[in-house]
XYZ file of C-alpha atoms in Angstrom:
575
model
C 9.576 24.975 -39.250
C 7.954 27.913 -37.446
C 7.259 28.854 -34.061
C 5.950 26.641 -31.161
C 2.642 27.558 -30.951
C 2.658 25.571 -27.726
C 5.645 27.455 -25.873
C 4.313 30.725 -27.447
C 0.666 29.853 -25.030
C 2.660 29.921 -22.056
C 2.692 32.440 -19.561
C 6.366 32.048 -17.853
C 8.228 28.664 -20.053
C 10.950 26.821 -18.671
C 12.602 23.901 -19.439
C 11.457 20.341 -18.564
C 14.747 19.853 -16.640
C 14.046 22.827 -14.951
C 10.962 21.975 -13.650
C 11.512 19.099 -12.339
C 14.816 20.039 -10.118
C 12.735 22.833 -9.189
C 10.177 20.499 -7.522
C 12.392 17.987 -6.382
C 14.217 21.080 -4.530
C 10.540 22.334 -3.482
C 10.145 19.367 -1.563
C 13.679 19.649 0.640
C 16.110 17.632 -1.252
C 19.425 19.706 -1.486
C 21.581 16.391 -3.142
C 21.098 14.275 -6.282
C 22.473 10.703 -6.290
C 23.600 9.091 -9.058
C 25.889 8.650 -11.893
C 26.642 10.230 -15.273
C 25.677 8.860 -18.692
C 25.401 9.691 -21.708
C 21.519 10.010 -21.757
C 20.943 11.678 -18.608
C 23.884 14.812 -19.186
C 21.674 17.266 -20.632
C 19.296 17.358 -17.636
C 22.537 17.006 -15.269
C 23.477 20.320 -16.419
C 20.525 21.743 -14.637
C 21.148 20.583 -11.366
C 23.176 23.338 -10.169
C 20.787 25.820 -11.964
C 18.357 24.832 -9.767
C 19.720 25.243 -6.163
C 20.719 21.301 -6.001
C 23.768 19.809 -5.643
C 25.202 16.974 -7.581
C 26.703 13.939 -5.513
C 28.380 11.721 -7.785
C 28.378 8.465 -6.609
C 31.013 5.632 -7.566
C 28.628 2.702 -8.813
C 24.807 3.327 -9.489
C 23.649 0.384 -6.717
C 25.558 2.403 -4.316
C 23.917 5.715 -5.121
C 20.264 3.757 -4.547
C 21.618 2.859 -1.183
C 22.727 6.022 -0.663
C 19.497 7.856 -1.687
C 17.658 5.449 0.148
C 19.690 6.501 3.551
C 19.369 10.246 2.364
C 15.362 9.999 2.340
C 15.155 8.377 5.954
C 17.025 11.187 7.394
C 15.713 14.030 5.714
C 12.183 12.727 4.593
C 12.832 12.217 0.884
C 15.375 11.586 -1.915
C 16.269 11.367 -5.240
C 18.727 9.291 -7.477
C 19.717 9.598 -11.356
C 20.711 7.496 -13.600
C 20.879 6.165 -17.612
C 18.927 3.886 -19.535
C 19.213 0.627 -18.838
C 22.629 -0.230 -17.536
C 22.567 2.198 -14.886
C 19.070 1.774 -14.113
C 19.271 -1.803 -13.532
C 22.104 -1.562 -11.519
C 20.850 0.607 -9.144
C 17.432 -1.557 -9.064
C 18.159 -3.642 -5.583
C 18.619 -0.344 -3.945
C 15.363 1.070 -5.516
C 13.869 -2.337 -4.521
C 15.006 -2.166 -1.024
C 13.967 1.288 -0.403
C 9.997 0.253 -1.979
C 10.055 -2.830 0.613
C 11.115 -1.116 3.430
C 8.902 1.977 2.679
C 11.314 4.617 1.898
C 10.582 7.589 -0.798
C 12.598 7.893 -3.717
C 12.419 9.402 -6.646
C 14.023 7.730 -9.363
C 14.896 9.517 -12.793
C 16.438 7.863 -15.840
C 17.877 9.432 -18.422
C 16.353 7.978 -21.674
C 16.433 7.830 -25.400
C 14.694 10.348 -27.005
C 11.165 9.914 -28.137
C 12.375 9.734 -31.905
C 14.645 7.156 -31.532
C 11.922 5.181 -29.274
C 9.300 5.788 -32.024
C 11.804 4.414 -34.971
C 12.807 1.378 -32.804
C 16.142 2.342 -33.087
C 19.416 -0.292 -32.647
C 20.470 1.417 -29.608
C 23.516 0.845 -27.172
C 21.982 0.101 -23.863
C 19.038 -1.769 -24.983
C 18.182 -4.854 -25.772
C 18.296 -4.915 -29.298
C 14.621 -5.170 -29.561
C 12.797 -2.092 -30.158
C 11.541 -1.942 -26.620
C 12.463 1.263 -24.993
C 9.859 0.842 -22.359
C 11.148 -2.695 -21.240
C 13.163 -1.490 -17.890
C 10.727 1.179 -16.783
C 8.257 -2.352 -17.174
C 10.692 -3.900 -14.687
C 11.041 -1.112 -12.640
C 7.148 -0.437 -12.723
C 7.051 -3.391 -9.936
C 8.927 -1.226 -7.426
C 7.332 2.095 -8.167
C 4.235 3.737 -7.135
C 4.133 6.060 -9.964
C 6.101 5.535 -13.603
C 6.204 8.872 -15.437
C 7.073 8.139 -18.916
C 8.022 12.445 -20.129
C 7.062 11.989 -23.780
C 4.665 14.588 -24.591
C 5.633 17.974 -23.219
C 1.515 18.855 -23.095
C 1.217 16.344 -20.080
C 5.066 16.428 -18.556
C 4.224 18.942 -15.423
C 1.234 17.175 -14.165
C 2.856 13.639 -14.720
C 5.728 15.354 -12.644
C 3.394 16.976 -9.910
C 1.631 13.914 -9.843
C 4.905 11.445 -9.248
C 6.174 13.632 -6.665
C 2.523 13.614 -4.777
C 2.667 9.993 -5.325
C 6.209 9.254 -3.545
C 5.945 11.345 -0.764
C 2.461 10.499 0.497
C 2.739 6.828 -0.018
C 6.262 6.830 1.323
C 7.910 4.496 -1.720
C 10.081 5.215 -5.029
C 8.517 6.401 -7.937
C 10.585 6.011 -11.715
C 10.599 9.070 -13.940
C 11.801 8.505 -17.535
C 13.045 11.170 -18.932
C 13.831 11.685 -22.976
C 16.637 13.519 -24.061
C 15.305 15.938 -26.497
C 12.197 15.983 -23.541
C 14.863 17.732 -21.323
C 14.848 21.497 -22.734
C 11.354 21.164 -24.217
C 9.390 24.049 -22.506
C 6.372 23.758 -20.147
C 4.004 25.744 -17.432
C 6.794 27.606 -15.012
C 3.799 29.531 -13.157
C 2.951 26.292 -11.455
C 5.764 26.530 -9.892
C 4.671 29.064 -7.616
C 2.294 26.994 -6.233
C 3.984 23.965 -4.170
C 2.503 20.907 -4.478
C 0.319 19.449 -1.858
C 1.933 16.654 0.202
C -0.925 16.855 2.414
C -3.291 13.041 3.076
C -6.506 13.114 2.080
C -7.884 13.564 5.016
C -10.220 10.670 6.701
C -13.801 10.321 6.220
C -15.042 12.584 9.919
C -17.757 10.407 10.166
C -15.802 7.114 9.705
C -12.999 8.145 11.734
C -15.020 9.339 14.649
C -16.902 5.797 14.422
C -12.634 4.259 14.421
C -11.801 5.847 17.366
C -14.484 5.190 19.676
C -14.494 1.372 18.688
C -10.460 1.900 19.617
C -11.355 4.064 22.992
C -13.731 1.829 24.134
C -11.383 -1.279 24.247
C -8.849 0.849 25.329
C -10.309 2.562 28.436
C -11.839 -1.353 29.115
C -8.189 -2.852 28.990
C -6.402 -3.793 32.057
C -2.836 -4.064 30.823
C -2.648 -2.231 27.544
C 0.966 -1.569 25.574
C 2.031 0.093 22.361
C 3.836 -1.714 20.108
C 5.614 0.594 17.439
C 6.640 -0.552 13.841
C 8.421 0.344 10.844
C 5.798 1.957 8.923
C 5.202 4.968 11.618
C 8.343 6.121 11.022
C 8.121 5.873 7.028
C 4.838 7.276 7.482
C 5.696 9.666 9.501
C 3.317 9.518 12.688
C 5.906 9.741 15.236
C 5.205 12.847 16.865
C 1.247 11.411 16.940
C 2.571 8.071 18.609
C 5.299 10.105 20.848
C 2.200 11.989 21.738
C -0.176 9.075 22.979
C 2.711 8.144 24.715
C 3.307 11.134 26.747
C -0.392 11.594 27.263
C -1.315 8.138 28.317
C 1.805 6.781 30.077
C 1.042 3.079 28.635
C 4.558 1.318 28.701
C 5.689 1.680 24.355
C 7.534 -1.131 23.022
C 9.700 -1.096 19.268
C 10.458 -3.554 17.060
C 13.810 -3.689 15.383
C 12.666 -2.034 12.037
C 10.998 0.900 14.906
C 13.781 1.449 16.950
C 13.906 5.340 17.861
C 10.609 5.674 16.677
C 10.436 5.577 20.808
C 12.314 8.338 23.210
C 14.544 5.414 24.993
C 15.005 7.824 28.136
C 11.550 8.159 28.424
C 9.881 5.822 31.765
C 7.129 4.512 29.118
C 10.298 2.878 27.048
C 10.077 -0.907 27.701
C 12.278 -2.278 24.757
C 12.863 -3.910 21.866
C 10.095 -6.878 20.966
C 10.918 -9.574 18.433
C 8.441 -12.170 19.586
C 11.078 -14.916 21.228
C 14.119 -13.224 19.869
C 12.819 -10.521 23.102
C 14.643 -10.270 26.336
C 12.390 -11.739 28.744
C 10.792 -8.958 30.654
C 10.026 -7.775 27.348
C 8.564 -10.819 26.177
C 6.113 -11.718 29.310
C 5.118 -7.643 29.247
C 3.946 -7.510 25.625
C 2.817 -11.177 25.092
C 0.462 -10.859 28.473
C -1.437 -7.500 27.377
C -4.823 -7.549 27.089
C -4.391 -5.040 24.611
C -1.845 -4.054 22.031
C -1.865 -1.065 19.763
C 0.318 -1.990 16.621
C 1.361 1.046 14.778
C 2.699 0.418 11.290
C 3.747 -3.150 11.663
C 5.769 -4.736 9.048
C 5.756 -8.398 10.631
C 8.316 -10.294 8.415
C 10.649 -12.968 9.350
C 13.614 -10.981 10.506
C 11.662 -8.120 12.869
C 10.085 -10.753 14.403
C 12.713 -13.271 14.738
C 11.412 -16.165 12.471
C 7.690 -15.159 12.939
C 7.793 -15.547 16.617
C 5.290 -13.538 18.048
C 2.862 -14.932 20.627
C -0.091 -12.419 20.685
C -3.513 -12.893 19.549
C -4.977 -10.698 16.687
C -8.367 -10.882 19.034
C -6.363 -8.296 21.817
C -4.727 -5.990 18.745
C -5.552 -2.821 17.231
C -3.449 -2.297 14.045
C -2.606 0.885 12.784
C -1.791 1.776 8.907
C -1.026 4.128 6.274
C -4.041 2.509 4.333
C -6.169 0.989 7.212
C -7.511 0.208 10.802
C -7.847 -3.327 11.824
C -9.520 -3.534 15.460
C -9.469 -7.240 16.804
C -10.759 -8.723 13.524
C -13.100 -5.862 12.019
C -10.916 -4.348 9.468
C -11.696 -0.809 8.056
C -10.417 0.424 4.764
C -9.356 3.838 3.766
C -9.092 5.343 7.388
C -5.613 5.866 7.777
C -3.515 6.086 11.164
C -2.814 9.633 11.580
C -6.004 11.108 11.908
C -7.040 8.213 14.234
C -3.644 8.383 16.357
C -4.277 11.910 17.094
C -7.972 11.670 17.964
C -6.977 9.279 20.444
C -4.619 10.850 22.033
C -6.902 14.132 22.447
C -10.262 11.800 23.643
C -8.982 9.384 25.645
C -10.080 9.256 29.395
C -7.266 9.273 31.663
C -9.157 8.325 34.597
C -10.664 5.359 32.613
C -7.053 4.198 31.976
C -5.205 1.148 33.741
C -1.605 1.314 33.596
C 1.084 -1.178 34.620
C 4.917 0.132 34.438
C 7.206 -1.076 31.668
C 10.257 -3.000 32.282
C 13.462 -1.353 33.286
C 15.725 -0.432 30.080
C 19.386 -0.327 30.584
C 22.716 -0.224 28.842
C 23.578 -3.838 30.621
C 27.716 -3.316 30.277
C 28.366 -4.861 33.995
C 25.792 -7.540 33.446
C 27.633 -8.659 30.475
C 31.270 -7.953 31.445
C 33.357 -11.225 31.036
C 36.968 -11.160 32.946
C 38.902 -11.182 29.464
C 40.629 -9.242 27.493
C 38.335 -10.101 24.179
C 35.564 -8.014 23.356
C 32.770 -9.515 22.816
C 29.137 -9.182 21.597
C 27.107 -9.675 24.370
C 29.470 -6.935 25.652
C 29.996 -4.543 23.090
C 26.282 -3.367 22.108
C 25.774 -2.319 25.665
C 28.772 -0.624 25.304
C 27.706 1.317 22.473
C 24.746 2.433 24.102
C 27.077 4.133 26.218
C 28.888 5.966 23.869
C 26.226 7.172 21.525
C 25.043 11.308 22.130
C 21.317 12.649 21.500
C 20.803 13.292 18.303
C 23.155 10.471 16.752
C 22.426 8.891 13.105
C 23.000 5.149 13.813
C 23.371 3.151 10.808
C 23.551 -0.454 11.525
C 24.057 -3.058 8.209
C 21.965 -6.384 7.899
C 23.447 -9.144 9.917
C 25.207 -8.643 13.553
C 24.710 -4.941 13.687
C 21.260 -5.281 12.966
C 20.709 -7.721 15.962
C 23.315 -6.378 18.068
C 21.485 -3.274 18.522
C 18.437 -4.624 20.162
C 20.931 -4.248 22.973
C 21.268 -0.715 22.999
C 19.276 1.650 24.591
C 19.335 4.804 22.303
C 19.729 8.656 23.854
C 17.214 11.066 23.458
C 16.834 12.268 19.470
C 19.173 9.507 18.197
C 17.255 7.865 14.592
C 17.757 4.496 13.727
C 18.464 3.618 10.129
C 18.154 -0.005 9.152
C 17.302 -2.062 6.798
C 15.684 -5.525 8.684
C 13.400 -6.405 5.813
C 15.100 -6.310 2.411
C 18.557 -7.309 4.143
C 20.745 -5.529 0.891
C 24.197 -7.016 2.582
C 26.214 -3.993 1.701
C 23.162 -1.562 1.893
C 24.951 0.463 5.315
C 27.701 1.911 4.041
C 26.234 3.822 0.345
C 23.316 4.068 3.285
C 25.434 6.066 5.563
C 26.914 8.674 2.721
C 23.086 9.019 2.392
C 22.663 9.669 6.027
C 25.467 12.581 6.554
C 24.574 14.257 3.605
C 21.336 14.921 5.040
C 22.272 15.608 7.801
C 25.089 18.341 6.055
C 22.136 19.100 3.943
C 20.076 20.060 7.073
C 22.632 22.056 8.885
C 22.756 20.054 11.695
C 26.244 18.680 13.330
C 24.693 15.752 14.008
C 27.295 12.707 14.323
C 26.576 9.863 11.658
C 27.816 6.657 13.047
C 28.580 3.347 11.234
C 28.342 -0.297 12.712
C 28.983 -2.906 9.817
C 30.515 -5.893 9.279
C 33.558 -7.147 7.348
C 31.534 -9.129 4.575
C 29.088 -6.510 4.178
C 31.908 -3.720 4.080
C 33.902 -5.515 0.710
C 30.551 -5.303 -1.313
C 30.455 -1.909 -0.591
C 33.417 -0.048 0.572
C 33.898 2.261 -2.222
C 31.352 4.601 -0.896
C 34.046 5.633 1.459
C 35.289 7.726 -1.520
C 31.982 9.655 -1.667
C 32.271 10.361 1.710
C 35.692 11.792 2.261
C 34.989 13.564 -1.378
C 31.971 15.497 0.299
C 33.534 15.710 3.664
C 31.351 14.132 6.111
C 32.112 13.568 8.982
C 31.428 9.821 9.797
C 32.162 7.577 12.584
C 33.024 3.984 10.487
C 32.803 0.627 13.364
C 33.492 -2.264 11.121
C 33.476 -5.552 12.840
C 36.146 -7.544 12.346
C 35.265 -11.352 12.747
C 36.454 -13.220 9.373
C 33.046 -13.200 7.418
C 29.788 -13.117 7.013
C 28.698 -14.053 10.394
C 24.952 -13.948 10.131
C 24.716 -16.561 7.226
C 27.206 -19.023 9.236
C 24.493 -18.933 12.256
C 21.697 -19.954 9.132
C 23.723 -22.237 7.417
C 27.496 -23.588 7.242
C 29.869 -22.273 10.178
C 32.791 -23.841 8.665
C 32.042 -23.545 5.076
C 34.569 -21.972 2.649
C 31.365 -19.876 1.075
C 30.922 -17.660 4.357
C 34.390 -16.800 4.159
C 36.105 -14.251 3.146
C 39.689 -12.042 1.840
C 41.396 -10.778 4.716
C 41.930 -7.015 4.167
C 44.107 -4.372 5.684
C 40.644 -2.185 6.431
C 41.917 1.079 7.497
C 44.534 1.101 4.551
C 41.355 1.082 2.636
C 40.730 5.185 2.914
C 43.979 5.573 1.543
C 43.440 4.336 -2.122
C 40.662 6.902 -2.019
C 43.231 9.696 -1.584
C 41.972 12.084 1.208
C 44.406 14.579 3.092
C 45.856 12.943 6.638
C 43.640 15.474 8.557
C 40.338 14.066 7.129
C 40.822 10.110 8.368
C 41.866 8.733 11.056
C 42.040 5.094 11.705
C 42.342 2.551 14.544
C 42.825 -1.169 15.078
C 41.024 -2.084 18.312
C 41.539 -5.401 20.099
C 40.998 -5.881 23.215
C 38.390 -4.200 25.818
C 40.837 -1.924 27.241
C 41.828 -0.578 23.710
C 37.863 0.393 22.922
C 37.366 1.874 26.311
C 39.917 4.171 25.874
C 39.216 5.054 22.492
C 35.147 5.862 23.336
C 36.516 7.861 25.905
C 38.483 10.379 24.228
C 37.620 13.574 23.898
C 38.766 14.374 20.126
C 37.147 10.453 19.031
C 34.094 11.675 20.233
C 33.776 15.062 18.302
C 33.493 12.665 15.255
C 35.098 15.456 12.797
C 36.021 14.227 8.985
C 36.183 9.621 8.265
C 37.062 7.827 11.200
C 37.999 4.119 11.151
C 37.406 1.658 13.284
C 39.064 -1.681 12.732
C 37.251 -3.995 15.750
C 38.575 -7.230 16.568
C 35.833 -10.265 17.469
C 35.557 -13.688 17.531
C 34.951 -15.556 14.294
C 31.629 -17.394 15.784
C 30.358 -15.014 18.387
C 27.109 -13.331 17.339
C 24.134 -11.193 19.238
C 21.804 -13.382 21.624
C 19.094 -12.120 18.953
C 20.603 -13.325 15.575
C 21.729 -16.836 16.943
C 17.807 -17.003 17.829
C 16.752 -15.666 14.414
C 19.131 -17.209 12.651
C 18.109 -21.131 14.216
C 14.029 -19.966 13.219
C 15.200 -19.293 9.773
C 17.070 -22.423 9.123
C 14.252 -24.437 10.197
C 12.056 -22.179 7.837
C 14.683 -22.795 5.027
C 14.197 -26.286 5.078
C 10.373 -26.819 6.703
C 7.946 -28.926 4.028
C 4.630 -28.243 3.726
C 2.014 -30.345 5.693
């Protein structure tokens, strides 16, 4: 066979594999999650080639997690894997991180295109001739599937996947062939970066937006903002942190936007969850006039059970796709541009302000005269202990609820996952989290809250972190089970229990030196006080473990709420 006329045409070839790590490191990813197989090891060799560094997680559902908590913190990540089995077990993760808005770019190592063509009797397939069967499934939690089969079209499909995931802010699946992965295509594009930039609004339309959203604005007597999920996957924070500063209208979160909000800041008025709200909270944001919704992501869990009690007739909604003002809805004119025109038009002497409730780190309020620590106690507590700049990773279930309680320093970011509820997610989540921040430079301190249950679906992440050594603050909550499904359903029942282990042996088995864990067993009040108060605990350097003692039934004021709503939702008939 002769020459490739094709890689002979091009001005400066290099390798498919090549390419792509080259973008992916283009668009600030330093790590690669994932796991090893036997048709993804070719292109693994080019990781390090490439500038990137190669993770190595211990199971491939873990990795997603972890690449999913690796994107919040530094904007984007990435995950590999093999055909099939690996794929699909990394899928919930992937899932997870498209529900909750989070942009990840998933590559799989596939057969090559030979093999695909001749239907081959593969290992890892189904036996069927269908090599395009999981990239089908995954297709349903993707905003892009790039399919690398025909080297002619492999750059733009890559350009085009990477566009895709960052600028709609979900996971996007790239299959990748094996004899694809040194093929040769265009390395002159890669001089040219690709452009992560929104189209921009229509002027016209967007001008016509923010007057309609001015004029009820300057008219309103006791406006609030309301601040979701999606601003912070979309990333209009500094726009909303803006209007904030520049209007003084009292800013609200809901769970899935906590820290989207500076918590210091005199416009901070909490955390709203319909009736799951404290209840200056509550009266403040259910008796505006006028609420400005940014990114809202209104499911059953961030609004405790679908509690909210404000009319769509006093709300202005703003999206990644859309405006909605009261009930006029207008397509295509996205938030950012509309956020920022705002901020610079509005009329500060047309504006009517009323203060926003007090926020404070109740600890006094919710002292009890006993040695137990308790709930009610503890997240005020932690609200206390937490430094600017923190990464607080709280897991689905009492952490999750038990942080409504906290009011965050200045610069700390929230990483949760309300919506898709992945028990298990915070801990793979938290590798994610320190690596980025490693990856970034900073010494910011990465801090764990998660439960027992949660922690045994989970817990071998714990390897990847002391293997990589990050330094991470672990707080699992020790209460005998998985405390958020006894509040739904079955206090007593044998299914919400669970193995009693010795927790902080668990570092152990993953063989790290003495000097990189260290390990407590806190329980009582006067055990955790000390502890947050020492110096050394609170430099956070290399795995430390926190075994914290509670009571099997005690829960957060907010997830006993929730929790009643979404029995009665598990069991409501329709009308």
């Amino acid at each position: 066979m002769g020459p490739d006329i094709r890689t002979q045409s091009l001005t400066k070839p290099v390798t498919v594999a090549e390419y792509l790590f080259t973008r992916i490191h283009q668009l600030g990813i330093r790590s690669i999650h994932g796991l090893p197989g036997d048709f993804n090891l070719i292109a693994l060799d080019y990781i390090p080639k490439t500038g990137l560094k190669w993770v190595g997680s211990v199971n491939e559902l873990n990795a997603a997690y972890a690449a999913d908590g690796y994107a919040r913190c530094l904007g984007i990540g990435a995950l590999i894997t093999t055909f099939g089995v690996g794929e699909l077990s990394a899928l919930n993760g992937v899932a997870g991180a498209y529900s909750e808005h989070v942009p990840v770019i998933h590559i799989v190592g596939c057969p090559s295109t030979v093999s695909q063509r001749n239907g081959m009797l593969l290992h890892h397939t189904l036996g069927n001739g269908d090599f395009n069967v999981f990239s089908k499934m995954s297709s349903e939690v993707a905003v892009d599937v790039a399919r690398l089969n025909k080297p002619s079209e492999i750059a733009d499909q890559i350009d085009h996947a990477l566009h895709e995931c960052w600028v709609r802010s979900r996971p996007v699946y790239i299959m990748l062939p094996t004899d694809m992965v040194t093929k040769k295509v265009e390395g002159a594009r890669l001089a040219d970066l690709i452009d992560l930039n929104e189209a921009p609004n229509d002027p016209e339309r967007e001008d016509y937006v923010v007057d309609v959203v001015l004029k009820y604005l300057h008219a309103a007597k006791s406006p609030v903002i309301l601040v979701d999920a999606c601003a912070i996957r979309h990333r209009v924070v500094e726009e909303v942190r803006a209007l904030v500063a520049k209007t003084k209208i009292p800013a609200f979160v809901t769970p899935m936007g906590k820290g989207a909000v500076d918590e210091t800041s005199p416009e901070y008025g909490g955390v709203y969850a319909g009736s799951g709200s404290q209840d200056a909270v509550r009266e403040r944001v259910e008796s505006a006039d006028l609420v400005l919704s940014v990114g809202a992501l209104k499911s059953d869990f961030n609004t405790a059970g679908f509690s909210y009690h404000t009319s769509q007739l006093n709300s202005i909604d703003f999206h990644s796709t859309h405006c909605t003002v009261r009930y006029s809805e207008y397509p295509g004119v996205t938030m950012r541009g509309v956020l920022r025109k705002v901020a610079e038009r509005v009329d500060l002497k047309k504006l009517t302000r009323v203060e926003s409730p007090a926020v404070k780190n109740e600890v006094k309020k919710n002292y009890e005269d006993s040695k137990t620590i308790t709930q009610a106690w503890f997240w005020p507590r932690v609200g206390e202990y937490l430094q600017e700049g923190d990464i607080v990773v709280t897991e689905t279930g009492t952490s999750n609820f038990g942080i409504w309680e906290t009011r965050f320093p200045s610069g700390v970011t929230g990483v949760t996952q309300v919506f898709w509820g992945s028990i298990g997610w915070s801990v793979g989540a938290t590798q994610g989290a320190a690596l980025a921040a490693k990856d970034l430079g900073t010494t910011k301190r990465t801090v764990l809250f998660v439960g027992d249950g949660s922690f045994q679906l989970s817990c071998q992440e714990v390897s990847t972190m002391i293997k990589h050594g990050l330094d991470v603050t672990i707080f699992l909550i020790y209460n005998e089970g998985f405390t958020i499904e006894r509040w739904i359903h079955g206090m007593e029942a044998e299914y919400n229990d669970i193995a009693k282990w010795k927790y902080t042996e668990v570092p152990e088995v993953f063989g790290p030196s003495p000097k990189q864990v260290k390990k407590f067993i806190i329980k009582t009040k006067e055990e955790l006080e000390k502890l947050l108060k020492d110096k050394q605990f609170n430099a956070a350097k290399g795995l430390q473990f926190v075994e914290l003692w509670m009571e099997k039934e005690d829960a957060p004021r907010a997830l006993k709420l929730t929790a009643e709503m979404s029995a009665k939702h598990n069991v409501r008939l329709e009308d």
